[in-house]
Coordinates of C-alpha atoms in Angstrom, one line a residue:
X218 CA 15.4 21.9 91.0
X219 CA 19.1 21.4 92.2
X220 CA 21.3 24.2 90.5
X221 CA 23.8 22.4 88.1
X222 CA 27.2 23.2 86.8
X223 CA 27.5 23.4 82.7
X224 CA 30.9 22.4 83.1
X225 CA 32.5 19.0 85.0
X226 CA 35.2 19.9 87.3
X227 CA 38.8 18.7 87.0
X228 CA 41.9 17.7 88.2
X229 CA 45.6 19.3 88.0
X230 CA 46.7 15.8 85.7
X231 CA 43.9 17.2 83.6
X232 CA 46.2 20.5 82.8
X233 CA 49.4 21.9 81.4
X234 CA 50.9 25.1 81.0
X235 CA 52.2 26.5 77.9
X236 CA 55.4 28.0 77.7
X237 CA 55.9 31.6 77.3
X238 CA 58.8 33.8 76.0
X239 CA 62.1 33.1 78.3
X240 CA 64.4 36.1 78.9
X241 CA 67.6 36.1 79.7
X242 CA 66.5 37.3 83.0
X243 CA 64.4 34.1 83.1
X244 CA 66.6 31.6 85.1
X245 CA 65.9 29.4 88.0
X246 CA 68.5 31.2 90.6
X247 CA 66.5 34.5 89.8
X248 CA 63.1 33.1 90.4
X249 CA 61.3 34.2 94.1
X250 CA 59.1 31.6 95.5
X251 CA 58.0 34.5 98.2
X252 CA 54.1 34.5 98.8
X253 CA 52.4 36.0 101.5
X254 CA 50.5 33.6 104.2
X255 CA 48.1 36.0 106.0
X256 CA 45.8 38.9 104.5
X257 CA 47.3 42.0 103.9
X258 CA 45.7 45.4 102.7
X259 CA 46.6 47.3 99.3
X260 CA 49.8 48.7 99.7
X261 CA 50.7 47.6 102.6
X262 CA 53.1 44.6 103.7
X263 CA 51.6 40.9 105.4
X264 CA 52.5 40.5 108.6
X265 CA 53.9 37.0 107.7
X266 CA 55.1 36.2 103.9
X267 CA 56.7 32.9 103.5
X268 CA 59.8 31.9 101.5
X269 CA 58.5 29.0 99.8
X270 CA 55.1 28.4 98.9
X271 CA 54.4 25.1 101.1
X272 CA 52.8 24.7 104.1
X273 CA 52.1 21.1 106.1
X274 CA 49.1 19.4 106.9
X275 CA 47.1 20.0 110.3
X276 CA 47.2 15.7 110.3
X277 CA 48.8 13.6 113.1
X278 CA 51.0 11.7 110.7
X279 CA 52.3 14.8 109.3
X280 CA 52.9 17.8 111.6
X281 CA 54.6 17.6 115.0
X282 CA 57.4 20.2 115.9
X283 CA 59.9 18.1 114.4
X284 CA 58.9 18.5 110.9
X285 CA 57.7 22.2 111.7
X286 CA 61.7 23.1 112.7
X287 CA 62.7 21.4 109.2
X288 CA 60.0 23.0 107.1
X289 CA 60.8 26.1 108.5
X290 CA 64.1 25.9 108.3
X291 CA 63.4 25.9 104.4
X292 CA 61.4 28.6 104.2
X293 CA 57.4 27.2 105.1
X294 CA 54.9 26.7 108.1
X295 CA 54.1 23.9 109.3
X296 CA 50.7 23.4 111.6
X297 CA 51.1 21.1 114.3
X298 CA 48.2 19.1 114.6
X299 CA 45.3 19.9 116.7
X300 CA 43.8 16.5 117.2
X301 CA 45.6 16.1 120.8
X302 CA 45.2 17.2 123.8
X303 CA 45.4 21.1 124.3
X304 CA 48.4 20.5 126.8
X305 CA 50.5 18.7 124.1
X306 CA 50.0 21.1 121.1
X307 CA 50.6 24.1 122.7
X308 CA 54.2 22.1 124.4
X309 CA 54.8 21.4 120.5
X310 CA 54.5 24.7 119.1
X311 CA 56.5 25.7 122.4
X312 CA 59.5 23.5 121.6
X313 CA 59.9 25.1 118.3
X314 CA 59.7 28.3 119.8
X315 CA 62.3 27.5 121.9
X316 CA 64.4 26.1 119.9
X317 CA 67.0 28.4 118.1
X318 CA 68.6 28.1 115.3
X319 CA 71.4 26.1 115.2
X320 CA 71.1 25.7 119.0
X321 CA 70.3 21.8 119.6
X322 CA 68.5 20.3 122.6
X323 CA 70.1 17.0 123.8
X324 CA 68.1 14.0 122.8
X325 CA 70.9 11.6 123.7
X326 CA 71.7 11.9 127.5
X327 CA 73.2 9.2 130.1
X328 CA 73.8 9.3 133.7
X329 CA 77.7 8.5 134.9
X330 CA 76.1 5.0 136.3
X331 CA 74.7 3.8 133.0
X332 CA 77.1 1.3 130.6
X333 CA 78.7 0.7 127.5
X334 CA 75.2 -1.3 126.6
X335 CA 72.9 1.8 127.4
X336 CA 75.4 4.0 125.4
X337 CA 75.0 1.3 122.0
X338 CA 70.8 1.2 123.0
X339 CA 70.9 5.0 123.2
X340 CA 72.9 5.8 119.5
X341 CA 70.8 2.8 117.8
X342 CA 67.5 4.5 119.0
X343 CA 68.5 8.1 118.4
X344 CA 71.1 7.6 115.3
X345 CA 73.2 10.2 117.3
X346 CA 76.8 9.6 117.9
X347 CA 77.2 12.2 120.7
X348 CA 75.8 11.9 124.2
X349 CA 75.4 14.2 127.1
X350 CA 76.3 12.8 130.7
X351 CA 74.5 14.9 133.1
X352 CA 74.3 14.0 136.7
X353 CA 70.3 13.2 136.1
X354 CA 70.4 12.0 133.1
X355 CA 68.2 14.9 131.3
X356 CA 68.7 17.0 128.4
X357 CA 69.1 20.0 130.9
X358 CA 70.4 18.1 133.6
X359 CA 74.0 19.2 135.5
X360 CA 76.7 18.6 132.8
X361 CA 79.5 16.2 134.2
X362 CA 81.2 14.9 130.8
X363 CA 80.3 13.5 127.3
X364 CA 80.8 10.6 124.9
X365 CA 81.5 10.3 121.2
X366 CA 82.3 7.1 119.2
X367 CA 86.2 7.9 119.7
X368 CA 85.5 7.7 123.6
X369 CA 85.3 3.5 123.2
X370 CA 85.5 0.3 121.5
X371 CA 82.9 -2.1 121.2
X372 CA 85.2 -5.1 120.3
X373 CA 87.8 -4.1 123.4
X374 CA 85.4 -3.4 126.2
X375 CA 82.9 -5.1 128.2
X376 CA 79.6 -3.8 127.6
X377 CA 78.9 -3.4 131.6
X378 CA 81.4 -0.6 131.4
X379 CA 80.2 2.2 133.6
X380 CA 80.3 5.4 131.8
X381 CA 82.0 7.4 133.8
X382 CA 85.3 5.4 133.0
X383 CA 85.4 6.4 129.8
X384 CA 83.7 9.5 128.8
X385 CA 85.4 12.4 128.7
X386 CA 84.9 14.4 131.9
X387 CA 83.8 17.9 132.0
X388 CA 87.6 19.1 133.4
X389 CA 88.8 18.4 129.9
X390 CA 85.8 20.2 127.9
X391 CA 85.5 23.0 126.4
X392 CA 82.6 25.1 127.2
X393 CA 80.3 28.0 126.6
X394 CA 78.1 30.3 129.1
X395 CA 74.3 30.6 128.3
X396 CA 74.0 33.4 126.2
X397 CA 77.3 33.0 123.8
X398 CA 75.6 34.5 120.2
X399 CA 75.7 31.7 117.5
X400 CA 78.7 33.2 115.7
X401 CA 80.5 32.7 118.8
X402 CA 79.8 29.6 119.3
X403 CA 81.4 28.8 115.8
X404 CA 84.5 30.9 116.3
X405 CA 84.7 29.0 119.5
X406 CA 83.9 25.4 117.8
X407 CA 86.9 26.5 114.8
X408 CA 89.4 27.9 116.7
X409 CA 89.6 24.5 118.8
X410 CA 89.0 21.9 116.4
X411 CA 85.9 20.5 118.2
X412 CA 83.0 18.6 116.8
X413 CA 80.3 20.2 119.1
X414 CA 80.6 22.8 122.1
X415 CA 78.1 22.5 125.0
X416 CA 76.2 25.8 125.9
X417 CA 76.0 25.8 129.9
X418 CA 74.0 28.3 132.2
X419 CA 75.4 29.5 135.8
X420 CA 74.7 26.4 137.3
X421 CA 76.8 24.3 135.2
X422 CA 73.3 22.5 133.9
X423 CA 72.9 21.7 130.1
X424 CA 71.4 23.9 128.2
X425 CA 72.2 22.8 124.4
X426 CA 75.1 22.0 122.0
X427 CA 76.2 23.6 119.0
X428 CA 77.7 21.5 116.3
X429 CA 80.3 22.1 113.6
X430 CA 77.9 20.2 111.2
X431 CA 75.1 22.3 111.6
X432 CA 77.5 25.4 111.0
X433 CA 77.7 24.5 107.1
X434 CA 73.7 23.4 107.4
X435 CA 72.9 26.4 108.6
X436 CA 74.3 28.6 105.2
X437 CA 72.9 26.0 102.9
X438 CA 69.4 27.5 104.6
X439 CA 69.2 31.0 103.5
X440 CA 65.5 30.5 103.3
X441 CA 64.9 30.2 107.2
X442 CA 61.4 31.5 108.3
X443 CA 62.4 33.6 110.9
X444 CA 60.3 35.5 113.9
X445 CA 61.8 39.5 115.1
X446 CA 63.0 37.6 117.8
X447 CA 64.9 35.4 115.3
X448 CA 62.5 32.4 116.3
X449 CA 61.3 29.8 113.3
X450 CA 57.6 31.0 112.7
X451 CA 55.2 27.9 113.2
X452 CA 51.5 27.6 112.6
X453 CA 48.9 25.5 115.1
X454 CA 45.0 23.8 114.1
X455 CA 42.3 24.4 115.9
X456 CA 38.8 23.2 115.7
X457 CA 35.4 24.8 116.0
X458 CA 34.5 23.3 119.4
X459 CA 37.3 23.4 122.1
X460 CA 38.6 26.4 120.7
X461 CA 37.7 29.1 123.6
X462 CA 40.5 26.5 125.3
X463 CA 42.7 25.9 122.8
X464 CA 43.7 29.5 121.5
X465 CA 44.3 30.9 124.6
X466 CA 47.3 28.0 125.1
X467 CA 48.6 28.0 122.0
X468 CA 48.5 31.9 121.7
X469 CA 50.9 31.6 125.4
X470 CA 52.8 28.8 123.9
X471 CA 54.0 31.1 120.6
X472 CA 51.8 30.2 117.6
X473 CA 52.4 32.6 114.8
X474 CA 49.1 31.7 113.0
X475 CA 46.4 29.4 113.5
X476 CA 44.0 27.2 111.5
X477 CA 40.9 25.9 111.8
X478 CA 41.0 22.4 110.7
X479 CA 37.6 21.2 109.1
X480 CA 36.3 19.0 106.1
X481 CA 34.2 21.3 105.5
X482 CA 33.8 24.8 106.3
X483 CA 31.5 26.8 104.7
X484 CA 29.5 26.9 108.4
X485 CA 28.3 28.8 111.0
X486 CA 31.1 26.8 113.0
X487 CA 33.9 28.3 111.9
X488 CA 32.2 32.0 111.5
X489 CA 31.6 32.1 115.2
X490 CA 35.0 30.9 115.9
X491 CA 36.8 33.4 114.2
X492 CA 34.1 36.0 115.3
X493 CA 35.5 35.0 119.2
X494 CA 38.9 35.2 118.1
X495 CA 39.0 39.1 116.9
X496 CA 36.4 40.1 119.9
X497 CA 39.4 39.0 122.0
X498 CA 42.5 39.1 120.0
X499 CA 41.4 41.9 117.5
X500 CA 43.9 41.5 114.6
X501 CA 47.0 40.2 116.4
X502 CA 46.2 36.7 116.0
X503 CA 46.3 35.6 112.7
X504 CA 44.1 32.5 112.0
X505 CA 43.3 30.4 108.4
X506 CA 39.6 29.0 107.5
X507 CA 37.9 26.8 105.2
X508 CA 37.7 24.3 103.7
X509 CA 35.8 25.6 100.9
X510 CA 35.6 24.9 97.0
X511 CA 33.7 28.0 95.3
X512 CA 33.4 31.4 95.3
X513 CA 30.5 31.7 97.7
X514 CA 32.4 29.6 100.4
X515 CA 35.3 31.9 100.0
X516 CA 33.3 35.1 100.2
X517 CA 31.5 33.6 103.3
X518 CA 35.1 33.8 105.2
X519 CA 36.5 36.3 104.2
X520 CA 33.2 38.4 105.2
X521 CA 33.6 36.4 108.6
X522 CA 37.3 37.6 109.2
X523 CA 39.8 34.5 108.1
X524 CA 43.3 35.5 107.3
X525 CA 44.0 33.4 104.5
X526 CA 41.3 30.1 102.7
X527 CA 41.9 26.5 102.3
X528 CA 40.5 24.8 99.4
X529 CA 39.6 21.5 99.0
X530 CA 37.6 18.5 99.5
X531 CA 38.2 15.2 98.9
X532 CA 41.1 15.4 97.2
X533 CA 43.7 14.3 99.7
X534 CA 45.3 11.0 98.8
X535 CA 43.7 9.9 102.0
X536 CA 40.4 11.4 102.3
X537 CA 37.1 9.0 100.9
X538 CA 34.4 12.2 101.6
X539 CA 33.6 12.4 98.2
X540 CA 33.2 8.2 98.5
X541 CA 31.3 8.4 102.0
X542 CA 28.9 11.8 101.7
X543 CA 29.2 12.9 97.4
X544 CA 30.3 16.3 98.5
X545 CA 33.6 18.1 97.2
X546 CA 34.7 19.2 93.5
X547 CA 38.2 18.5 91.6
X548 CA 40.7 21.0 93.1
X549 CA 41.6 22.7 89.6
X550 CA 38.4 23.8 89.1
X551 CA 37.7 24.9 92.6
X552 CA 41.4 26.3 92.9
X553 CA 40.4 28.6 89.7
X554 CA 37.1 29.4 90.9
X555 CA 38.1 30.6 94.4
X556 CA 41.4 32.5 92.9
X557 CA 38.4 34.7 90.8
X558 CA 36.9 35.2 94.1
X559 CA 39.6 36.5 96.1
X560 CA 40.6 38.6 93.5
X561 CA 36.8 39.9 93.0
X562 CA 37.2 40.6 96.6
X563 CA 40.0 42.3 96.5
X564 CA 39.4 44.7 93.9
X565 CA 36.1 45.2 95.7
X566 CA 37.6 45.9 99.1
X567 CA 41.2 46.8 98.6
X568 CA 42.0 43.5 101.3
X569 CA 44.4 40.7 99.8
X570 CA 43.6 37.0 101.1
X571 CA 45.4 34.2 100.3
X572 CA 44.1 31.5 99.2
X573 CA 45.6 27.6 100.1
X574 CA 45.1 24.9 97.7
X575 CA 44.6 21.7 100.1
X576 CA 45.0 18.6 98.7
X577 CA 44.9 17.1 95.2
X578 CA 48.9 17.5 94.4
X579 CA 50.1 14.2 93.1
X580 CA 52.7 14.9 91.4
X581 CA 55.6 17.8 91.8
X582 CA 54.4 20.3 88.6
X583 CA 50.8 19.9 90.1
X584 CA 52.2 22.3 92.6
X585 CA 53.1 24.9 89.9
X586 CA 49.8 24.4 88.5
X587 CA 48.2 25.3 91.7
X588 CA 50.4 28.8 91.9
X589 CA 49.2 29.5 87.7
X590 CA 46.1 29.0 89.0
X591 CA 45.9 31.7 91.6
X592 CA 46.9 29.4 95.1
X593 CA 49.3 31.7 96.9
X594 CA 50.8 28.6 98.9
X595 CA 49.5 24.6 98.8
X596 CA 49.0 22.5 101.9
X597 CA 50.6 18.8 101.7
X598 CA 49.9 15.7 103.8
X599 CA 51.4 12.7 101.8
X600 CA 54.2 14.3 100.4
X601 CA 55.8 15.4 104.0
X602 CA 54.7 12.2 105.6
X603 CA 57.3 10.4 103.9
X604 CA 60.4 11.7 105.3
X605 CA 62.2 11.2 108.2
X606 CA 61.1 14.2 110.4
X607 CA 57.3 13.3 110.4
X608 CA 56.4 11.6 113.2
X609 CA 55.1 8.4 112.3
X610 CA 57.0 5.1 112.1
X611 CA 59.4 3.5 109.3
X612 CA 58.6 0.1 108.4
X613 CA 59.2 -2.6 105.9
X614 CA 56.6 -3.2 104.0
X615 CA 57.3 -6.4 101.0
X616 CA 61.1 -5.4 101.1
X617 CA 60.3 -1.7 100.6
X618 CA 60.7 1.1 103.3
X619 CA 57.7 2.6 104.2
X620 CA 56.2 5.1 106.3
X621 CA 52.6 5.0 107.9
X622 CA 49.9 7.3 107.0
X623 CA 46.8 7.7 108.0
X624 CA 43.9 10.7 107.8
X625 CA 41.8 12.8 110.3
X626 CA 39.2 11.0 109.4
X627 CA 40.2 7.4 109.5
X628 CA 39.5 5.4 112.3
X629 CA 43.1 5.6 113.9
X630 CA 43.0 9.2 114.2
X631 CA 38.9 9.4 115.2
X632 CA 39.0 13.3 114.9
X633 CA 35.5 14.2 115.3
X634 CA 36.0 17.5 115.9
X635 CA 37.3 18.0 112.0
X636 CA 34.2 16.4 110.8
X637 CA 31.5 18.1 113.9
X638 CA 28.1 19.4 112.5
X639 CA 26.5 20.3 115.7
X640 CA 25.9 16.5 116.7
X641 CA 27.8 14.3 119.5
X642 CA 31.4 14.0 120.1
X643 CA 31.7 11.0 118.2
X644 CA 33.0 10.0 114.2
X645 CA 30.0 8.6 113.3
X646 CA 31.5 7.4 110.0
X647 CA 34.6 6.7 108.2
X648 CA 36.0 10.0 106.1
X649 CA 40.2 8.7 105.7
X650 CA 41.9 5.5 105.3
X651 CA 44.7 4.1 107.2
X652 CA 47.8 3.8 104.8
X653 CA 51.3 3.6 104.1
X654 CA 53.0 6.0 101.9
X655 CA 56.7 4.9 100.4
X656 CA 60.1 6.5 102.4
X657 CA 61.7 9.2 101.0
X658 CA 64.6 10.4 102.8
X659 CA 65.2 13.8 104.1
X660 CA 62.9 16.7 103.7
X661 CA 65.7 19.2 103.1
X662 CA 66.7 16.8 100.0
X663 CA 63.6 16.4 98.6
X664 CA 61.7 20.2 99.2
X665 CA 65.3 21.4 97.4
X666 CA 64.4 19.0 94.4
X667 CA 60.6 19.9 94.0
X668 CA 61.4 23.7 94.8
X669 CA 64.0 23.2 91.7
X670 CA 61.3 21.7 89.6
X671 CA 58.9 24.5 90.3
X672 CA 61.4 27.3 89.7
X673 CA 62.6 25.7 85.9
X674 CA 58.8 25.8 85.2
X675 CA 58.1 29.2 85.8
X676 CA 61.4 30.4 84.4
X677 CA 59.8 28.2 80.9
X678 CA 56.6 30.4 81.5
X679 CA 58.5 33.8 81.8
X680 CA 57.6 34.3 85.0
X681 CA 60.3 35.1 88.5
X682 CA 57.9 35.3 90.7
X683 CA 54.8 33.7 92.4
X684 CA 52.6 37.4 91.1
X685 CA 53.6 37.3 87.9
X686 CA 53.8 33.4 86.9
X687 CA 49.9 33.9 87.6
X688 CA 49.4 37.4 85.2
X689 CA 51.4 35.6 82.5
X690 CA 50.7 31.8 83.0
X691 CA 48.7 30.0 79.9
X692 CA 47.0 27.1 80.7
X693 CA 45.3 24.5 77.8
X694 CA 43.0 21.3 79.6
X695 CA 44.3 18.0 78.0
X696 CA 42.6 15.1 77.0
X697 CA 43.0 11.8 77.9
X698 CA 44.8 10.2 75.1
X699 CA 47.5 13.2 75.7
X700 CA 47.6 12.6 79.0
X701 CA 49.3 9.1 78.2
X702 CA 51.7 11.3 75.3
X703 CA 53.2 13.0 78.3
X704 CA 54.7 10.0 80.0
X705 CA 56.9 7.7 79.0
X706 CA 55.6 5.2 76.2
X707 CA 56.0 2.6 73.5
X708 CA 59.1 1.8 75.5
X709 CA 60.3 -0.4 78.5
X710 CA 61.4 2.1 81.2
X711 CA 64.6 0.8 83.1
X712 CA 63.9 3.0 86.0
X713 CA 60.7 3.6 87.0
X714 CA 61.5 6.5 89.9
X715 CA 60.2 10.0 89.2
X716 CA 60.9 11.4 92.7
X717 CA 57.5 12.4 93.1

C-alpha cells in the first residue's frame, strides 16, 4: 500500500516564533541578512553570497532586467525568465551586465526634427524629464544637444516646435569622455551645478548619462550585489529541453548563476541537464535545481551536482498543481524537512547547499519563518510583481491600481517546458491562473520595509545573523482559534493596510 505520513503538513500562517533573550548587541542595525546562494565546501567561502536573503521568480510577469538591476541594487538576484526565446534572455541578462552602476542608458532620445508634441508623448510614456537629441534618434546615437522641462513651455509654444530650436545644443554642454570613473563623473556633475552629465565616446556618440539624483541613490544602496568587475550579479532559468542551446548564450551573455525552472523536479530531466552542464563547464557555472519538497528529492540533486535547491509546490499564490494533479506538500513542513536534509548532507560530506524556499510567503514574517526554518534565501513571485520595475502593465482595476500577474503555467504564459515529462511540446493542462495582484510602489521602498521587519524579528529571537537565527530560533505550531488572536479583533479597524 501507498506509504503515508503520520503527520499533515502545514503552512508558515500555521507557525510563530518564540522570543528568545535580547542582548544589548541584539538590534536591528547590527543584524546581517548575508546568506550564501551557491554550494560551498566546509571552510571554504561561496563563490556568490548575497546581501539579502531574496531572490525573484524565473516568471514572465516578474523578472526581466529591469527588476534584476533594482533587486540587485539591494543586495538579491533576480532570474530573468527563461520562457522566451534564447535570443531575448541572454540580451536581458546582457543589459544588466552592461549596465554600471550609476551609469544610465538613455531611454528618452529625439532626433533635432522631432517637436514639442513628441517631446510631451516621449516624458508621458517614459516619466523622464530629460531627453537625449542624437542625430538618429538612439540611445547611443551622435549627441547633438538635450532637453529638460526648463528648455520650454507648453502654454507659450506651439506644439509643432522643432526641437532643435529650443534644446540646448551640444556647444553649450558639458561633457565627459568614455571612461571618466563614477567619482568623476560626480565631482564633475558638483562642481558645475548640473543635473546630469552625458558620458561621450571618441566619436561624439552617446554613451550614457550620469545624474546628480542617482549620486545620493547610490549611498542609500550599500547593499549592491556586485561582480569583481564591479558588475550587478544576475541569475538566468533554464529548462530541461532546449538547454544544450540556452546555456551556451546565456553563459556568453554574463549569467552569474542559472536555474532550472520546473514544477517539479525530482527527475531524470533535470539530473541529465546538470550532468551536461559540469561535462562542459566543470564547476565554473553555477546552476540551481528543484523543485523538490522532501529529503529524498533534495538528496537526489544534490548527488546530481545542483548548486543550491528550490522547494516548493503548489504554494505560489498563482500555482493550482496541487488543484489540477494532488501533488505538492505545505511549504513549512517541506522547508523543515529539506533543511534536515541538507544539513544530513552536509555533515555527511563536508559540502554546504543552500536550500530556496519557493513559494508559500504571504505575508512579510513568513519570510523570517522560512530563514528559522533552515531556507538560506526565499524565491518571490507576487510580492515583486507589484512594483513598478516588473515588467507587466499598471491598470485600474474598480478604482484600485493594479498590476497583472499571471503564472508559468497559466494559459497566457503556456510554458510547457516548466511542466515537460518526456511528452509533446505542448501544455496539455492548466497549472497557473491569470491574475492581478494590487500596486505597490517602488521596490527599493518596500524590500527596505520588509528587510526592517525581518531584522526586528530576529533581533526579538536573539539572533544577528541568518546562521544563528536558525541554531537559536524556537518555533510553537498554532492553532486555529489563535491564529485569529494574532490579528486584529473584537474591533473596527480604521485602516485596513498591513503593507504586506
Amino acid at each position: 500500500m501507498a506509504y503515508f505520513y503520520d503527520e499533515p503538513s502545514h503552512t508558515f500562517s500555521e507557525y510563530l516564533l518564540v522570543p528568545g533573550y535580547t542582548g544589548p548587541e541584539n538590534i536591528p542595525a547590527n543584524v546581517s541578512l548575508k546568506t550564501p546562494l551557491v554550494k560551498f565546501k566546509k571552510g571554504e567561502t561561496p563563490a556568490i553570497m548575497m546581501n539579502i536573503p531574496l531572490v525573484s521568480a524565473i516568471m514572465q510577469s516578474v523578472s526581466n532586467d529591469t527588476l534584476a538591476i533594482a533587486l540587485a541594487k539591494e543586495g538579491g538576484v533576480s532570474f530573468i525568465y527563461g520562457s522566451q526565446s534564447i535570443e531575448n534572455e541572454a540580451a536581458m541578462v546582457r543589459r544588466v551586465k552592461n549596465y554600471k552602476a550609476g551609469f544610465v542608458v538613455s531611454d528618452s532620445n529625439l532626433t533635432p526634427d522631432a517637436t514639442l508634441a513628441d517631446v510631451l508623448e516621449l516624458k508621458e510614456k517614459s516619466g523622464h524629464s530629460t531627453c537625449a537629441v542624437t542625430s538618429d534618434g538612439t540611445a547611443n546615437g551622435k549627441l547633438v544637444g538635450i532637453i529638460s522641462s526648463r528648455d520650454y513651455r507648453v502654454s507659450r509654444m506651439s506644439l509643432d516646435t522643432k526641437v532643435s530650436t529650443f534644446m540646448t545644443p551640444l556647444d553649450k554642454m558639458v561633457t565627459a569622455p568614455e571612461g571618466t570613473s563614477l567619482k568623476e563623473a560626480n565631482d564633475i556633475i558638483w562642481d558645475h551645478k548640473l543635473n546630469n552629465l552625458p558620458i561621450v565616446d571618441k566619436s561624439g556618440k552617446l554613451v550614457a548619462f550620469v545624474f546628480r539624483k542617482d549620486y545620493s541613490q547610490h549611498k542609500e544602496n550599500p547593499n549592491e550585489l556586485l561582480d569583481s568587475h564591479k558588475r550587478y550579479i544576475v541569475g538566468a532559468g533554464i529548462n530541461s529541453r532546449d538547454f544544450r542551446d540556452r546555456v551556451p548564450a546565456l553563459v556568453e551573455a554574463g549569467a552569474d548563476v542559472l536555474c532550472i525552472d520546473s514544477s517539479e523536479g525530482y527527475s531524470c530531466w533535470q539530473a541529465e541537464a546538470i550532468k551536461w552542464i559540469r561535462e562542459k563547464y566543470g564547476d565554473t557555472v553555477k546552476v540551481g535545481a528543484g523543485n523538490v519538497v522532501d529529503g529524498e528529492g533534495f538528496r537526489f540533486l544534490a548527488d546530481a551536482g545542483a548548486d543550491f535547491i528550490k522547494i516548493g509546490i503548489g504554494g505560489g499564490s498563482i500555482c493550482i498543481t496541487r488543484e489540477t494533479k494532488g501533488i505538492g506538500r505545505g511549504q513549512a513542513t517541506a522547508v523543515i524537512d529539506v533543511a534536515k536534509a541538507r544539513d544530513e548532507y552536509y555533515k555527511e560530506k563536508g559540502i554546504y547547499i543552500p536550500i530556496c524556499s519557493d513559494g508559500g510567503i504571504v505575508y512579510d514574517y513568513h519570510l523570517t519563518l522560512a530563514l528559522a526554518m533552515g531556507s538560506d534565501f526565499c524565491m518571490l513571485g507576487r510580492y515583486f510583481a507589484r512594483f513598478d520595475e516588473s515588467p507587466t502593465n499598471k491598470v485600474l482595476v474598480k478604482g484600485t491600481y493594479m498590476k497583472e500577474y499571471w503564472g508559468e503555467g497559466s494559459a497566457r504564459a503556456r510554458n510547457w517546458a516548466r511542466y515537460d515529462l518526456g511528452g509533446d511540446k505542448k501544455l496539455s493542462f492548466v497549472e497557473g491562473v491569470d491574475s492581478y495582484v494590487p500596486y505597490a510602489g517602488s521596490l527599493h521602498d518596500n524590500v527596505a520595509l520588509t528587510l526592517s521587519k525581518i531584522r526586528h524579528t530576529m533581533s526579538n529571537c536573539g539572533a544577528n545573523s541568518i546562521e544563528e537565527l536558525q541554531k537559536k530560533a524556537k518555533l510553537t505550531l498554532v492553532s486555529s482559534v489563535s491564529i485569529v488572536e494574532g490579528g486584529a479583533h473584537d474591533v473596527l479597524v480604521k485602516d485596513t493596510n498591513t503593507n504586506n
